[in-house]
PDB file of C-alpha atoms in Angstrom:
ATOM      1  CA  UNK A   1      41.629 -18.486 -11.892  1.00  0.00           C
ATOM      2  CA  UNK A   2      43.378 -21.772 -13.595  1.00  0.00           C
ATOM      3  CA  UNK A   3      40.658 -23.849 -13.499  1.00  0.00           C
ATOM      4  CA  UNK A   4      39.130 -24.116 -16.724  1.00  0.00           C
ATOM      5  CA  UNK A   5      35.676 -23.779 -15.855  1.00  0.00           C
ATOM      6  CA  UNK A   6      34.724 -21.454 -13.106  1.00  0.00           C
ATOM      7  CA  UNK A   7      31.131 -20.672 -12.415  1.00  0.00           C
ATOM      8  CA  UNK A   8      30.329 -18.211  -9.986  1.00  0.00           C
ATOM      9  CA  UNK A   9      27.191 -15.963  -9.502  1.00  0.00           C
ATOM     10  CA  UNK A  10      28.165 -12.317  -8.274  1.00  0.00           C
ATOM     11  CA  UNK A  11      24.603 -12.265  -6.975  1.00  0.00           C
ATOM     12  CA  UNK A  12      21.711 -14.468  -5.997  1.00  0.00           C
ATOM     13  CA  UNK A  13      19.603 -15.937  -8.995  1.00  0.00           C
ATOM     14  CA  UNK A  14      16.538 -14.190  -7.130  1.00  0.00           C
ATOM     15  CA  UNK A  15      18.425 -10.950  -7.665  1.00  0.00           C
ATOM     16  CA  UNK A  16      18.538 -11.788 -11.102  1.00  0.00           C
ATOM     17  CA  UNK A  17      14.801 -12.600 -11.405  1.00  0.00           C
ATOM     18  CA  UNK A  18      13.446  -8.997  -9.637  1.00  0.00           C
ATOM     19  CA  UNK A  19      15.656  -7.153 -12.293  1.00  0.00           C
ATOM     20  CA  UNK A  20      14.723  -9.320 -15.191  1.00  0.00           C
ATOM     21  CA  UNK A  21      11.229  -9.548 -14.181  1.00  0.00           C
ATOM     22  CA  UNK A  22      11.024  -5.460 -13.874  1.00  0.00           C
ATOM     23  CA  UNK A  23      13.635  -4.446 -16.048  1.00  0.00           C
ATOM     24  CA  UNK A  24      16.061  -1.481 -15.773  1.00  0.00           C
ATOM     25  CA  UNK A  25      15.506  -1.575 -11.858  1.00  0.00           C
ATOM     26  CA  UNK A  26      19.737  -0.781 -10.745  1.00  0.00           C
ATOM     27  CA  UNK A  27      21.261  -2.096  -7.465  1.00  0.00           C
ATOM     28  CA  UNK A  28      21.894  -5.668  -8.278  1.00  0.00           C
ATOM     29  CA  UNK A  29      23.064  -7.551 -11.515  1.00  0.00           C
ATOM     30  CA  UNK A  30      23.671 -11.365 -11.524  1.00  0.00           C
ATOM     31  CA  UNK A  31      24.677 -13.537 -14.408  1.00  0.00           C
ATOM     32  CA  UNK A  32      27.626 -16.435 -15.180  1.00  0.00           C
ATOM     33  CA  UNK A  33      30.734 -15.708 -15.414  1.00  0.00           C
ATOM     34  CA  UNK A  34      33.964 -18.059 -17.256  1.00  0.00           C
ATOM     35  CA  UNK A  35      37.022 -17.200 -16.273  1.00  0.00           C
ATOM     36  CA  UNK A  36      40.771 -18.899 -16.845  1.00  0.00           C
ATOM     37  CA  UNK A  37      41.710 -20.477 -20.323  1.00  0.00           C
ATOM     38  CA  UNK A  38      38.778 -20.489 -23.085  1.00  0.00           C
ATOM     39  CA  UNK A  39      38.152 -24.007 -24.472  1.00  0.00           C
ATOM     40  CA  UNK A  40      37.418 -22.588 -27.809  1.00  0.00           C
ATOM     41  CA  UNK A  41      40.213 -21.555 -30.451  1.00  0.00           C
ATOM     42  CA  UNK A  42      42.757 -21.803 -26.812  1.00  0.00           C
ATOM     43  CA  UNK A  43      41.651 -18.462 -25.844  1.00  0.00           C
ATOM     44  CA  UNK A  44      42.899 -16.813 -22.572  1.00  0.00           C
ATOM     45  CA  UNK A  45      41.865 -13.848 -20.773  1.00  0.00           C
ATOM     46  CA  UNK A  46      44.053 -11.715 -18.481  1.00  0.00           C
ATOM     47  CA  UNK A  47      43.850 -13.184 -15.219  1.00  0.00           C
ATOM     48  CA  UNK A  48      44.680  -9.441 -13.259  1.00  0.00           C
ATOM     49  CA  UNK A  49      41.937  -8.167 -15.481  1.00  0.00           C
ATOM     50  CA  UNK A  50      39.363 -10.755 -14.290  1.00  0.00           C
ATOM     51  CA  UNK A  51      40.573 -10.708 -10.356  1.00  0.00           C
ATOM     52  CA  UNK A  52      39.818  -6.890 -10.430  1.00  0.00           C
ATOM     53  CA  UNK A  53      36.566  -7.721 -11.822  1.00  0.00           C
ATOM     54  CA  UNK A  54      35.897  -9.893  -9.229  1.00  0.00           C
ATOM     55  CA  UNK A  55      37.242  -7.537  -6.317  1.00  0.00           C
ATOM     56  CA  UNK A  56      34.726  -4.807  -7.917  1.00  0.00           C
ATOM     57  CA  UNK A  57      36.993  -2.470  -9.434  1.00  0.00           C
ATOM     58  CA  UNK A  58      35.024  -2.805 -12.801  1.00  0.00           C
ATOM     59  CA  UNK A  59      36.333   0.055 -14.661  1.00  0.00           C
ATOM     60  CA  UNK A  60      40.123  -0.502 -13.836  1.00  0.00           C
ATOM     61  CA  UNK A  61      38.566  -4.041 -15.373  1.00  0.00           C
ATOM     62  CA  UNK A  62      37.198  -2.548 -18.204  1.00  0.00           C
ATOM     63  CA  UNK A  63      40.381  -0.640 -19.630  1.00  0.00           C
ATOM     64  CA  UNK A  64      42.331  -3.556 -18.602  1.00  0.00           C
ATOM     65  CA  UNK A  65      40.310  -5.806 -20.943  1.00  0.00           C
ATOM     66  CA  UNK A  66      40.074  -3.410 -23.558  1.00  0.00           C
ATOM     67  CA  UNK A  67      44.260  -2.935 -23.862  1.00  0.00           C
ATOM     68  CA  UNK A  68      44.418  -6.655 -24.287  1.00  0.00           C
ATOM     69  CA  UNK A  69      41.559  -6.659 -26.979  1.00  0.00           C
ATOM     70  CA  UNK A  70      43.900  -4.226 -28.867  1.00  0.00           C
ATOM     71  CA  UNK A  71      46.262  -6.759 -29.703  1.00  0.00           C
ATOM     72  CA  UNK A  72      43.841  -9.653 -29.517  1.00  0.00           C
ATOM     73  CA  UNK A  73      40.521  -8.067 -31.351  1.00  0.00           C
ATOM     74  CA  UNK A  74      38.732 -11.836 -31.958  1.00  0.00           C
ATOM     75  CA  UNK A  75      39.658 -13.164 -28.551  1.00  0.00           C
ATOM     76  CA  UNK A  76      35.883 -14.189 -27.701  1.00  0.00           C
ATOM     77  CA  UNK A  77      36.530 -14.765 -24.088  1.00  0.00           C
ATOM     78  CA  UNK A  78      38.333 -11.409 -23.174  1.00  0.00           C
ATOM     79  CA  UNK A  79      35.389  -9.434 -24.937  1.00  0.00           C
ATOM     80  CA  UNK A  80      32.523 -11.941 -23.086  1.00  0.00           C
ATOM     81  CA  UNK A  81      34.554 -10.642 -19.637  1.00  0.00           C
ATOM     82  CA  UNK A  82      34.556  -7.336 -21.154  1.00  0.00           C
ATOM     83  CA  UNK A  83      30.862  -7.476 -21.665  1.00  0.00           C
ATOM     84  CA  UNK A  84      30.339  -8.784 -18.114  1.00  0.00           C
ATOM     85  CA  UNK A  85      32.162  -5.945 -16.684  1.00  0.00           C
ATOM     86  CA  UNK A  86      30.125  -3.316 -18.368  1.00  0.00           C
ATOM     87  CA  UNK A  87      26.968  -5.431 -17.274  1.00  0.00           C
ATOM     88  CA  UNK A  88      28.116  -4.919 -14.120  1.00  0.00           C
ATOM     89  CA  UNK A  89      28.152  -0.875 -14.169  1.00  0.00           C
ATOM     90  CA  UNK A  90      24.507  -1.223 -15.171  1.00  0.00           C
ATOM     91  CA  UNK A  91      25.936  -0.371 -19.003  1.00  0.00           C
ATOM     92  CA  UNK A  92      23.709  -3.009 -20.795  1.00  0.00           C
ATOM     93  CA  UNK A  93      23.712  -1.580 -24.321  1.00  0.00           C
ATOM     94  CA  UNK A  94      27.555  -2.388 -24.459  1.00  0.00           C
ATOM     95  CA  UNK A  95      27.324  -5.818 -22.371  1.00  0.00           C
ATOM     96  CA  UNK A  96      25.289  -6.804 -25.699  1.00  0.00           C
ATOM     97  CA  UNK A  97      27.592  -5.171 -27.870  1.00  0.00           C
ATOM     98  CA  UNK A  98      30.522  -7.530 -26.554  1.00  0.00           C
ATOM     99  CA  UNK A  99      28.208 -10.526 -25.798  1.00  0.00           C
ATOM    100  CA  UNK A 100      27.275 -10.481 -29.681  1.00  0.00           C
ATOM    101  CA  UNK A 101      30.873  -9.593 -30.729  1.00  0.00           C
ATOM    102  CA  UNK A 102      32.313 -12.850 -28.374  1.00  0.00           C
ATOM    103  CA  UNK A 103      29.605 -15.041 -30.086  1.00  0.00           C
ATOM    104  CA  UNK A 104      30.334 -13.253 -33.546  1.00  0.00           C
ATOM    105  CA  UNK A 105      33.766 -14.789 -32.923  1.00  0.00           C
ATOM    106  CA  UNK A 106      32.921 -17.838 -32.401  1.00  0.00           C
ATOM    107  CA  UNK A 107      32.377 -17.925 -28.476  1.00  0.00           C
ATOM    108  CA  UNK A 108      29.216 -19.444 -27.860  1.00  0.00           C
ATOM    109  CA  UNK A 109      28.534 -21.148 -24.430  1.00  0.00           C
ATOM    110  CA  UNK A 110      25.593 -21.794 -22.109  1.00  0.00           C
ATOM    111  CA  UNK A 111      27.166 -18.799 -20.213  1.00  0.00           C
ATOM    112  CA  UNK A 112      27.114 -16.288 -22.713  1.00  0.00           C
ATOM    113  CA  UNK A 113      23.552 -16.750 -24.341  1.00  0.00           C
ATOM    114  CA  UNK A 114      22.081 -16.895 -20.400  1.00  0.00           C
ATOM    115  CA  UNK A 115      24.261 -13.563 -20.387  1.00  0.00           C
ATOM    116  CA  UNK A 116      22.856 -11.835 -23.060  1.00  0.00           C
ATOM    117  CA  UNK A 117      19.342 -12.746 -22.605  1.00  0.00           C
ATOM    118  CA  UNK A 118      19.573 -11.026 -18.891  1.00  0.00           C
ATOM    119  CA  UNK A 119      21.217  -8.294 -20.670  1.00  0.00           C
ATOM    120  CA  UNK A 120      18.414  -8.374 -23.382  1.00  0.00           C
ATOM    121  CA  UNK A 121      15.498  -8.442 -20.988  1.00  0.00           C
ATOM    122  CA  UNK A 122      17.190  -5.690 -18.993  1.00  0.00           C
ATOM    123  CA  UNK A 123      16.639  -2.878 -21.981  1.00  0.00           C
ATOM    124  CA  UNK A 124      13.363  -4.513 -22.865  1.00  0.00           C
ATOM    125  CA  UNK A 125      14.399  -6.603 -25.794  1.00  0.00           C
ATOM    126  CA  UNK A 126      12.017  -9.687 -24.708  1.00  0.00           C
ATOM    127  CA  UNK A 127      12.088 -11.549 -27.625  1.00  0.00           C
ATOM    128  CA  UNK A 128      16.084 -11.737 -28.518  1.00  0.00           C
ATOM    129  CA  UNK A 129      15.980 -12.551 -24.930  1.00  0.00           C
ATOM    130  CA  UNK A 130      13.891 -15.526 -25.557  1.00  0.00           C
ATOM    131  CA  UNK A 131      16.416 -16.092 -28.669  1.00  0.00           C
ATOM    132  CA  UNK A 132      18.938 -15.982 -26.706  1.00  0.00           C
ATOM    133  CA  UNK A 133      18.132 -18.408 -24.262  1.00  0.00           C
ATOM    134  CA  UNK A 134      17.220 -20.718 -26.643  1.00  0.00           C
ATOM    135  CA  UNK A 135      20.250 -20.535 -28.300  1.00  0.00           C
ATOM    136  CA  UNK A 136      21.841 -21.298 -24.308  1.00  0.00           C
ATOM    137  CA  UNK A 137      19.598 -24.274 -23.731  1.00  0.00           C
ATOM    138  CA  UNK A 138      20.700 -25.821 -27.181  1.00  0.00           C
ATOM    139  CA  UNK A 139      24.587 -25.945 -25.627  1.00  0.00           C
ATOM    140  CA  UNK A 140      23.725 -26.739 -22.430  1.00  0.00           C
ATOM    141  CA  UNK A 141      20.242 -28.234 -21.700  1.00  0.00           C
ATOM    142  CA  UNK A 142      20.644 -29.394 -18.393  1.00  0.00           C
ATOM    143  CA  UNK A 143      20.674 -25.713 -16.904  1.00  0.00           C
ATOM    144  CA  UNK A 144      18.573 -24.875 -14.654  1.00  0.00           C
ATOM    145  CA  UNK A 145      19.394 -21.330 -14.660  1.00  0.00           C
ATOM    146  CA  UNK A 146      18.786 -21.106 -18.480  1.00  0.00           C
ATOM    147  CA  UNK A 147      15.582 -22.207 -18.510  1.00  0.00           C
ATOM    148  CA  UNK A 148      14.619 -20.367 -15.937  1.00  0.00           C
ATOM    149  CA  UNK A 149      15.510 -17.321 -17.658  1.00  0.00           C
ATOM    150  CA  UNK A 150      13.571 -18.512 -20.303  1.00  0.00           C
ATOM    151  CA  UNK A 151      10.768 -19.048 -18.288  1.00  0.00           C
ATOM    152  CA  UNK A 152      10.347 -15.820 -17.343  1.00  0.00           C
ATOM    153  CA  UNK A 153      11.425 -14.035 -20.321  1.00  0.00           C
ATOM    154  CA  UNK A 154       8.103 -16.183 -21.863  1.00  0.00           C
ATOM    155  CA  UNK A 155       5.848 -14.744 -18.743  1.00  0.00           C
ATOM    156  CA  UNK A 156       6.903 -11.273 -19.986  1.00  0.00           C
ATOM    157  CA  UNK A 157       5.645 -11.596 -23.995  1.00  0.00           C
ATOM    158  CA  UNK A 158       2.698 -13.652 -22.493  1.00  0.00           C
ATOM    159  CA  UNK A 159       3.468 -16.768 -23.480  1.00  0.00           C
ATOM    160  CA  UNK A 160       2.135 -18.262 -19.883  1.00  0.00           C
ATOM    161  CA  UNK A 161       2.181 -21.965 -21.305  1.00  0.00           C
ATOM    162  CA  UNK A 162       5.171 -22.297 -22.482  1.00  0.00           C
ATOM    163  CA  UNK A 163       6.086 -19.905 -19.602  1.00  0.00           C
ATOM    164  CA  UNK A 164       5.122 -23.229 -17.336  1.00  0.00           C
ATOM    165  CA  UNK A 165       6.725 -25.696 -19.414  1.00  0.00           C
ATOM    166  CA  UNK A 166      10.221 -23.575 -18.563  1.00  0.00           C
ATOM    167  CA  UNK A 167       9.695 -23.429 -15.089  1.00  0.00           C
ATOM    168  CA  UNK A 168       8.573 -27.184 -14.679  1.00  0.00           C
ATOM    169  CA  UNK A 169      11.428 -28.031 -16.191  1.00  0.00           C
ATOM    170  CA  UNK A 170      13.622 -25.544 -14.107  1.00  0.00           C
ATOM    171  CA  UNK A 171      11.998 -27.301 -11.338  1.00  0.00           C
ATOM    172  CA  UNK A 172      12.850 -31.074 -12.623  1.00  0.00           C
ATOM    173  CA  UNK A 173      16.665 -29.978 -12.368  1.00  0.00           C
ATOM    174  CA  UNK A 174      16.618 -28.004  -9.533  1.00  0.00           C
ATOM    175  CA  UNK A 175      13.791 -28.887  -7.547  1.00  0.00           C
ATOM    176  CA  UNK A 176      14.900 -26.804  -4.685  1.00  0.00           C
ATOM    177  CA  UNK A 177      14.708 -23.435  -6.519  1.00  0.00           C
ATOM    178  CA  UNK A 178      11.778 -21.638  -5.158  1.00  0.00           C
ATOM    179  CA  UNK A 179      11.929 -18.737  -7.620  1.00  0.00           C
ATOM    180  CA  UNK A 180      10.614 -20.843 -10.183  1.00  0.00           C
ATOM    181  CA  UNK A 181       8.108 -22.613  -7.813  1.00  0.00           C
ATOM    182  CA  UNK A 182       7.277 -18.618  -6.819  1.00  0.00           C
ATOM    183  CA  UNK A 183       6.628 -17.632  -9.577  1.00  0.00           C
ATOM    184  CA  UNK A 184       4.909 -20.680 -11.257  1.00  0.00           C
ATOM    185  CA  UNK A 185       2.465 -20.336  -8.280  1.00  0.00           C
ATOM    186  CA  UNK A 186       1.470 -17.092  -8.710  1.00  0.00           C
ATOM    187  CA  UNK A 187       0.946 -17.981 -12.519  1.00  0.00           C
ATOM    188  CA  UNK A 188      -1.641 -20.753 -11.227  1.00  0.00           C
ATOM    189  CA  UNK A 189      -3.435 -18.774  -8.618  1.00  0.00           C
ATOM    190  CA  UNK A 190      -3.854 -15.758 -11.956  1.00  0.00           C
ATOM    191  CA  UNK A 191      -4.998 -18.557 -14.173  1.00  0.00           C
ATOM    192  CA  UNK A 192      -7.281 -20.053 -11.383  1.00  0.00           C
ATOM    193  CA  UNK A 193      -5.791 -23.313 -11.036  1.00  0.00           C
ATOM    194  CA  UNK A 194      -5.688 -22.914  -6.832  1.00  0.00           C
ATOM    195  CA  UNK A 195      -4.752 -26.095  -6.245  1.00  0.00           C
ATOM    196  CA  UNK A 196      -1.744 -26.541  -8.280  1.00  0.00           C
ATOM    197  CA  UNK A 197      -0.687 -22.870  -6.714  1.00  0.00           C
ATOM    198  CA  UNK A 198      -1.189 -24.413  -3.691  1.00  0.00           C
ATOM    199  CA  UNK A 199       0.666 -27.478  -4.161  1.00  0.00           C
ATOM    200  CA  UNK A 200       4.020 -25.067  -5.131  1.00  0.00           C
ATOM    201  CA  UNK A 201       3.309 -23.025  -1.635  1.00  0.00           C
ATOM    202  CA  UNK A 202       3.287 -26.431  -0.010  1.00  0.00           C
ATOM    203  CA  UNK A 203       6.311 -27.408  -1.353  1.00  0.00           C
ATOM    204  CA  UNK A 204       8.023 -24.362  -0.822  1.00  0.00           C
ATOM    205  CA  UNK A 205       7.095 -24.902   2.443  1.00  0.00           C
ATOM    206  CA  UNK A 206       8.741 -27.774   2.754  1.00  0.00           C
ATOM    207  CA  UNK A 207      11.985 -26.648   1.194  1.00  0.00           C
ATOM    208  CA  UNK A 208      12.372 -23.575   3.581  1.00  0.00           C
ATOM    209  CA  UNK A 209       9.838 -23.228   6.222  1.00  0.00           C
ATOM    210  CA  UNK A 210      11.133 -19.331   6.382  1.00  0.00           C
ATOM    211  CA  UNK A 211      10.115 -18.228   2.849  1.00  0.00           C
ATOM    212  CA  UNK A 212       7.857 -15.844   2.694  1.00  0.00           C
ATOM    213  CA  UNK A 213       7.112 -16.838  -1.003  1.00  0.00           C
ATOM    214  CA  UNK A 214       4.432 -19.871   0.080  1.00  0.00           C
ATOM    215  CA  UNK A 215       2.353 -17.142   2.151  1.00  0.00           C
ATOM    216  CA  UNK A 216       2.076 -14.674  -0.842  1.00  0.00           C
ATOM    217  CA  UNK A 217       1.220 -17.302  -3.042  1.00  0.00           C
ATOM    218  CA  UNK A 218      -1.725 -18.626  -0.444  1.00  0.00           C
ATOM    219  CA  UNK A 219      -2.600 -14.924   0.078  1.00  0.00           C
ATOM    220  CA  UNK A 220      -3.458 -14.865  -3.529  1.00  0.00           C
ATOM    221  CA  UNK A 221      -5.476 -17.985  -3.333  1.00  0.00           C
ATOM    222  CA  UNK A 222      -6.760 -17.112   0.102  1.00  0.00           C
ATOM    223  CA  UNK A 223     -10.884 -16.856  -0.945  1.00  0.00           C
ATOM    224  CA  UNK A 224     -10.916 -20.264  -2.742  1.00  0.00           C
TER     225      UNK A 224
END
């Protein structure tokens, strides 16, 4: 864990959508994850805490994180990891406790604000979720995982256009993600545009001929 930036997803982004999408659905958590030095104020984080993290022992994590916060109460990476951790047990009330205390301390990375608007979504909390990725996409605009988040925290208050503008854009960076070309179909075939539904099926299609998400979204089409 020396690297100074270390991305990793514990789970797959689609994972990550279902439970956003339905909220408070357990089995499967997903998010980004910094580990090794912090690049703000030098911070470091205990690198046995964060491998036991990693090898699933979350609460051995947890108390390992919270002895080294004893002695290091405004080290903003150590309480982000701490937040992860209890994200991680399905604990979301405290992952936002220590998200907001690592940004409180002056933490504040694309990573922690895509963080806390899962978290945020996951207890029903749509628009600091929105906030919150926001706040992500100022520091790091070019994430395709952000605005995705985004996107679909906008489907949830209703917000379907600017719901579209997040996934189009989602698309422009990563245009082989198929969640958001999913779920930016089925927006089209609700709002009756079938060919632009069918135009994401298509593609999706064309990305992974195995996806069952092009034949939903021409199910839902299927009488034009």
């Amino acid at each position: 864990m020396k690297k100074d930036i270390l991305y990793y997803l514990i789970r797959s982004i689609r994972c990550f959508l279902i439970l956003f999408f339905l909220f408070g659905l357990a089995g499967c958590s997903a998010g980004i994850l910094r580990t090794g030095s912090g690049s703000i104020n030098g911070w470091q984080c205990d690198e046995d805490a964060d491998q036991a993290m990693m090898q699933g022992e979350y609460e051995r994590s947890i108390l390992m994180h919270e002895k080294l916060l004893k002695g290091e109460p405004s080290n903003g990476l150590a309480l982000y990891h701490l937040g992860y951790a209890f994200g991680l047990l399905e604990e979301h009330d405290k992952e936002i406790t220590f998200y907001e205390e690592a940004v409180s301390s002056g933490y504040q990375t694309g990573g922690v604000f895509f963080n806390l608007g899962m978290a945020y979504g996951e207890t029903g909390r749509i628009r600091e979720s929105v906030d919150a990725f926001k706040r992500g996409i100022e520091i790091d605009e070019d994430n395709p995982d952000i605005h995705f988040g985004l996107a679909v925290a906008y489907q949830k208050n209703s917000l379907y256009n600017l719901a579209e503008g997040e996934f189009l854009k989602t698309i422009e960076l990563d245009p082989g993600n198929l969640d958001a070309r999913f779920y930016l179909g089925l927006q089209y075939a609700d709002r009756g545009e079938n060919w632009k539904a069918r135009e994401q099926a298509i593609k999706i299609m064309e990305i992974d001929k195995d996806s069952t998400f092009s034949r939903e979204i021409l199910e839902r089409i299927k009488d034009d």
